[in-house]
Amino acid sequence: MQSAQNFKQYLTEKKKSKKYIDERVGFTAWFLADLKGEPPTFELIDKFIKDRWCGYVSKDKNHFQFLNDYADFCELTDPTFTNTYRAYIRETFESEARKAMKSYKDAMVFIPSDTKINPIHLNGLSNAAFVDAFKSFQEFLYTTYDAIEQSSPFDWGWPDWKELTWYGIIHNRVIMLLNALVECGRAEDNILTIEKHRLTEHAKKRGDEQLICKSPENTKLLLKGLTKTGLHIEGLNDASAPSFNVSFPNHPNIITILCAYFKERNPKTTNHIRYFSYRFMQDPAMQTHETFFLAKTDSEPQHLREIYYWLYDQAIQHGFIPTGQEKMYCCLYKKGTKEWLLTGKGSSYHEEEFLHSADHKISVKLALPKIYHTHPDKIDWLKERFPDSFNTRWGGCHHCKEKKGTMNECKHRVIVNPNNPHYRCIKGYLYFHDPTFDDVRVLLDMYRLENNIK
């Protein structure tokens, strides 16, 4: 492989700035030292990236950018790293996209034939026709997810590191694109007409689930892919046309479904995009629990649904109300400003699910600074029962560091390993992965004790 010094000379000849050169050469030298003379492999590159992953988009994209620049440099003179790195990028991001597609398929709960639709969504269709069209739309989505999973997600416009956002890889680009089409279009006679300039502007939005492919080329790739699974498009490639049309010739009423689903929404939440479900169309009078809670838990296996339903009942009994929103992938219940025990999928923002989707089926997220001082035996039990929750590098005490200038003065440090001092600040959230039902009961008791809830 080429040396970091050769890389520096290459960048200098290209008249790059000192900061540009120092960042890339320093990171490359770090990487080469990490290899210890071994040839670059998928595993070594992946380990290097993961060991330096911080969970902040701008910094983590730089890791890929720096290695990508080095790969470009090596392409003509020493292509071994170049080929391995580019293959690693493709396999890593496409593999995660395929896993996401499978999870979307597994989470698909088809609308029951006897579902009563909220009348405000019918838009001229009978209840039976609406349900039939909604199921056809779900079948279209399922077929699409399967087609992407079985092929190359990059060929469908899925992004690599260049378009990575704080949503990571697990966001549903198919649903996000369909939402964008409705947001930027108008429906008439079962045809949706989309204004191209509005779609372009929509793709630049930040801060919520409306963000789709920043690259117009990737958006076109995804639209082209959807034509393989039932969407019909006219005028997309006509540069002189200000708009293009989409329709579903085999199921015309799907356009009505799209407009009802994506336009009749609460502006304070985008949960219907993250968690696509017929529950958002169902008559609320027919629902036993809050709508978002049902949408989020319908596809869970029975043993997890039992936990979620039990926690829901416990929250109500203690005066906490479901908000229809989420926090850290958990249904959010509130009593005034106080929040109920956070339980749901996902782990912490900083963990590897940002790049590599987590395997945890359920996680309890809990801070215990008071119990740490009043009931140390409970912390000892947690350390023994959930060692991975403490053996994590994401445990620095930022509050104490900011206020006092040093983490050594943190009053909430848990000693994880006395033989090799490692600390975990218990003032922040701890993440207890895949607890049993009995574990959740114990954790809820700790939460109630911590927050003085009788």
mmCIF file of N, CA and C in Angstrom, residues 254-309:
data_model
loop_
_atom_site.group_PDB
_atom_site.id
_atom_site.type_symbol
_atom_site.label_atom_id
_atom_site.label_comp_id
_atom_site.label_asym_id
_atom_site.label_seq_id
_atom_site.Cartn_x
_atom_site.Cartn_y
_atom_site.Cartn_z
ATOM 1 N N ILE A 254 -55.490 3.395 -5.408
ATOM 2 C CA ILE A 254 -54.328 3.589 -4.540
ATOM 3 C C ILE A 254 -53.956 5.070 -4.456
ATOM 4 N N ILE A 255 -54.199 5.832 -5.519
ATOM 5 C CA ILE A 255 -53.918 7.273 -5.472
ATOM 6 C C ILE A 255 -54.759 7.927 -4.381
ATOM 7 N N THR A 256 -56.010 7.528 -4.248
ATOM 8 C CA THR A 256 -56.860 8.047 -3.175
ATOM 9 C C THR A 256 -56.289 7.672 -1.817
ATOM 10 N N ILE A 257 -55.785 6.443 -1.713
ATOM 11 C CA ILE A 257 -55.189 5.973 -0.456
ATOM 12 C C ILE A 257 -53.962 6.818 -0.104
ATOM 13 N N LEU A 258 -53.115 7.050 -1.109
ATOM 14 C CA LEU A 258 -51.914 7.855 -0.867
ATOM 15 C C LEU A 258 -52.264 9.243 -0.341
ATOM 16 N N CYS A 259 -53.219 9.877 -0.988
ATOM 17 C CA CYS A 259 -53.594 11.231 -0.580
ATOM 18 C C CYS A 259 -54.215 11.240 0.809
ATOM 19 N N ALA A 260 -55.051 10.258 1.095
ATOM 20 C CA ALA A 260 -55.673 10.194 2.417
ATOM 21 C C ALA A 260 -54.623 9.949 3.494
ATOM 22 N N TYR A 261 -53.688 9.066 3.217
ATOM 23 C CA TYR A 261 -52.712 8.675 4.238
ATOM 24 C C TYR A 261 -51.703 9.790 4.521
ATOM 25 N N PHE A 262 -51.206 10.441 3.475
ATOM 26 C CA PHE A 262 -50.126 11.391 3.668
ATOM 27 C C PHE A 262 -50.580 12.838 3.846
ATOM 28 N N LYS A 263 -51.821 13.165 3.493
ATOM 29 C CA LYS A 263 -52.271 14.550 3.626
ATOM 30 C C LYS A 263 -53.057 14.802 4.902
ATOM 31 N N GLU A 264 -53.783 13.824 5.373
ATOM 32 C CA GLU A 264 -54.624 14.009 6.558
ATOM 33 C C GLU A 264 -53.818 13.678 7.819
ATOM 34 N N ARG A 265 -52.775 14.456 8.091
ATOM 35 C CA ARG A 265 -51.870 14.101 9.168
ATOM 36 C C ARG A 265 -51.752 15.203 10.210
ATOM 37 N N ASN A 266 -51.373 14.793 11.420
ATOM 38 C CA ASN A 266 -51.057 15.723 12.485
ATOM 39 C C ASN A 266 -49.708 16.373 12.175
ATOM 40 N N PRO A 267 -49.652 17.693 12.007
ATOM 41 C CA PRO A 267 -48.388 18.342 11.621
ATOM 42 C C PRO A 267 -47.305 18.244 12.685
ATOM 43 N N LYS A 268 -47.656 17.832 13.914
ATOM 44 C CA LYS A 268 -46.673 17.770 14.986
ATOM 45 C C LYS A 268 -45.871 16.472 14.995
ATOM 46 N N THR A 269 -46.240 15.514 14.168
ATOM 47 C CA THR A 269 -45.552 14.225 14.184
ATOM 48 C C THR A 269 -45.467 13.646 12.785
ATOM 49 N N THR A 270 -44.432 12.871 12.545
ATOM 50 C CA THR A 270 -44.295 12.154 11.270
ATOM 51 C C THR A 270 -44.267 10.658 11.523
ATOM 52 N N ASN A 271 -44.930 10.217 12.578
ATOM 53 C CA ASN A 271 -44.913 8.795 12.935
ATOM 54 C C ASN A 271 -45.503 7.907 11.853
ATOM 55 N N HIS A 272 -46.461 8.450 11.083
ATOM 56 C CA HIS A 272 -47.082 7.640 10.037
ATOM 57 C C HIS A 272 -46.082 7.307 8.938
ATOM 58 N N ILE A 273 -45.011 8.109 8.817
ATOM 59 C CA ILE A 273 -43.986 7.830 7.823
ATOM 60 C C ILE A 273 -42.986 6.816 8.369
ATOM 61 N N ARG A 274 -42.571 7.006 9.605
ATOM 62 C CA ARG A 274 -41.625 6.066 10.204
ATOM 63 C C ARG A 274 -42.271 4.702 10.447
ATOM 64 N N TYR A 275 -43.532 4.701 10.862
ATOM 65 C CA TYR A 275 -44.223 3.450 11.182
ATOM 66 C C TYR A 275 -45.500 3.342 10.339
ATOM 67 N N PHE A 276 -45.346 3.000 9.076
ATOM 68 C CA PHE A 276 -46.494 2.894 8.187
ATOM 69 C C PHE A 276 -47.474 1.863 8.740
ATOM 70 N N SER A 277 -48.762 2.259 8.861
ATOM 71 C CA SER A 277 -49.757 1.357 9.430
ATOM 72 C C SER A 277 -51.167 1.810 9.057
ATOM 73 N N TYR A 278 -52.042 0.824 8.873
ATOM 74 C CA TYR A 278 -53.445 1.138 8.608
ATOM 75 C C TYR A 278 -54.102 1.788 9.814
ATOM 76 N N ARG A 279 -53.468 1.674 10.985
ATOM 77 C CA ARG A 279 -54.071 2.228 12.196
ATOM 78 C C ARG A 279 -54.302 3.734 12.086
ATOM 79 N N PHE A 280 -53.481 4.419 11.289
ATOM 80 C CA PHE A 280 -53.640 5.869 11.142
ATOM 81 C C PHE A 280 -54.865 6.222 10.301
ATOM 82 N N MET A 281 -55.439 5.242 9.627
ATOM 83 C CA MET A 281 -56.651 5.437 8.834
ATOM 84 C C MET A 281 -57.896 4.913 9.550
ATOM 85 N N GLN A 282 -57.697 4.068 10.533
ATOM 86 C CA GLN A 282 -58.824 3.425 11.214
ATOM 87 C C GLN A 282 -59.632 4.418 12.043
ATOM 88 N N ASP A 283 -60.914 4.139 12.192
ATOM 89 C CA ASP A 283 -61.788 4.956 13.039
ATOM 90 C C ASP A 283 -61.296 4.847 14.480
ATOM 91 N N PRO A 284 -60.897 5.953 15.115
ATOM 92 C CA PRO A 284 -60.385 5.894 16.492
ATOM 93 C C PRO A 284 -61.372 5.266 17.472
ATOM 94 N N ALA A 285 -62.666 5.376 17.170
ATOM 95 C CA ALA A 285 -63.667 4.810 18.073
ATOM 96 C C ALA A 285 -63.568 3.289 18.156
ATOM 97 N N MET A 286 -62.912 2.676 17.183
ATOM 98 C CA MET A 286 -62.782 1.218 17.153
ATOM 99 C C MET A 286 -61.461 0.748 17.762
ATOM 100 N N GLN A 287 -60.645 1.678 18.259
ATOM 101 C CA GLN A 287 -59.325 1.317 18.759
ATOM 102 C C GLN A 287 -59.301 1.219 20.276
ATOM 103 N N THR A 288 -58.674 0.161 20.780
ATOM 104 C CA THR A 288 -58.632 -0.112 22.217
ATOM 105 C C THR A 288 -57.556 0.706 22.929
ATOM 106 N N HIS A 289 -56.550 1.166 22.181
ATOM 107 C CA HIS A 289 -55.454 1.932 22.756
ATOM 108 C C HIS A 289 -55.150 3.114 21.837
ATOM 109 N N GLU A 290 -54.266 3.977 22.267
ATOM 110 C CA GLU A 290 -53.877 5.136 21.469
ATOM 111 C C GLU A 290 -53.334 4.694 20.111
ATOM 112 N N THR A 291 -53.631 5.457 19.064
ATOM 113 C CA THR A 291 -53.354 5.049 17.689
ATOM 114 C C THR A 291 -51.893 4.726 17.442
ATOM 115 N N PHE A 292 -50.987 5.630 17.825
ATOM 116 C CA PHE A 292 -49.570 5.398 17.553
ATOM 117 C C PHE A 292 -49.063 4.163 18.285
ATOM 118 N N PHE A 293 -49.525 3.963 19.507
ATOM 119 C CA PHE A 293 -49.124 2.774 20.261
ATOM 120 C C PHE A 293 -49.498 1.508 19.501
ATOM 121 N N LEU A 294 -50.713 1.461 18.955
ATOM 122 C CA LEU A 294 -51.148 0.287 18.191
ATOM 123 C C LEU A 294 -50.306 0.109 16.932
ATOM 124 N N ALA A 295 -50.068 1.215 16.220
ATOM 125 C CA ALA A 295 -49.280 1.140 14.992
ATOM 126 C C ALA A 295 -47.872 0.636 15.267
ATOM 127 N N LYS A 296 -47.312 1.042 16.370
ATOM 128 C CA LYS A 296 -45.930 0.701 16.704
ATOM 129 C C LYS A 296 -45.793 -0.727 17.219
ATOM 130 N N THR A 297 -46.827 -1.256 17.840
ATOM 131 C CA THR A 297 -46.711 -2.573 18.492
ATOM 132 C C THR A 297 -47.423 -3.705 17.758
ATOM 133 N N ASP A 298 -48.241 -3.402 16.757
ATOM 134 C CA ASP A 298 -49.009 -4.452 16.075
ATOM 135 C C ASP A 298 -48.133 -5.576 15.532
ATOM 136 N N SER A 299 -46.961 -5.231 15.031
ATOM 137 C CA SER A 299 -46.127 -6.240 14.372
ATOM 138 C C SER A 299 -45.170 -6.940 15.329
ATOM 139 N N GLU A 300 -45.178 -6.557 16.592
ATOM 140 C CA GLU A 300 -44.263 -7.192 17.542
ATOM 141 C C GLU A 300 -44.717 -8.610 17.876
ATOM 142 N N PRO A 301 -43.778 -9.499 18.195
ATOM 143 C CA PRO A 301 -44.170 -10.843 18.627
ATOM 144 C C PRO A 301 -44.952 -10.784 19.931
ATOM 145 N N GLN A 302 -45.720 -11.815 20.194
ATOM 146 C CA GLN A 302 -46.653 -11.813 21.305
ATOM 147 C C GLN A 302 -45.982 -11.511 22.642
ATOM 148 N N HIS A 303 -44.802 -12.085 22.898
ATOM 149 C CA HIS A 303 -44.174 -11.891 24.213
ATOM 150 C C HIS A 303 -43.755 -10.441 24.425
ATOM 151 N N LEU A 304 -43.425 -9.729 23.347
ATOM 152 C CA LEU A 304 -43.081 -8.316 23.487
ATOM 153 C C LEU A 304 -44.339 -7.451 23.577
ATOM 154 N N ARG A 305 -45.373 -7.838 22.859
ATOM 155 C CA ARG A 305 -46.628 -7.090 22.958
ATOM 156 C C ARG A 305 -47.174 -7.158 24.380
ATOM 157 N N GLU A 306 -47.004 -8.291 25.040
ATOM 158 C CA GLU A 306 -47.453 -8.413 26.427
ATOM 159 C C GLU A 306 -46.742 -7.394 27.314
ATOM 160 N N ILE A 307 -45.451 -7.204 27.099
ATOM 161 C CA ILE A 307 -44.698 -6.207 27.875
ATOM 162 C C ILE A 307 -45.204 -4.801 27.583
ATOM 163 N N TYR A 308 -45.354 -4.481 26.286
ATOM 164 C CA TYR A 308 -45.787 -3.136 25.917
ATOM 165 C C TYR A 308 -47.189 -2.828 26.448
ATOM 166 N N TYR A 309 -48.097 -3.787 26.325
ATOM 167 C CA TYR A 309 -49.465 -3.561 26.804
ATOM 168 C C TYR A 309 -49.499 -3.429 28.322
#
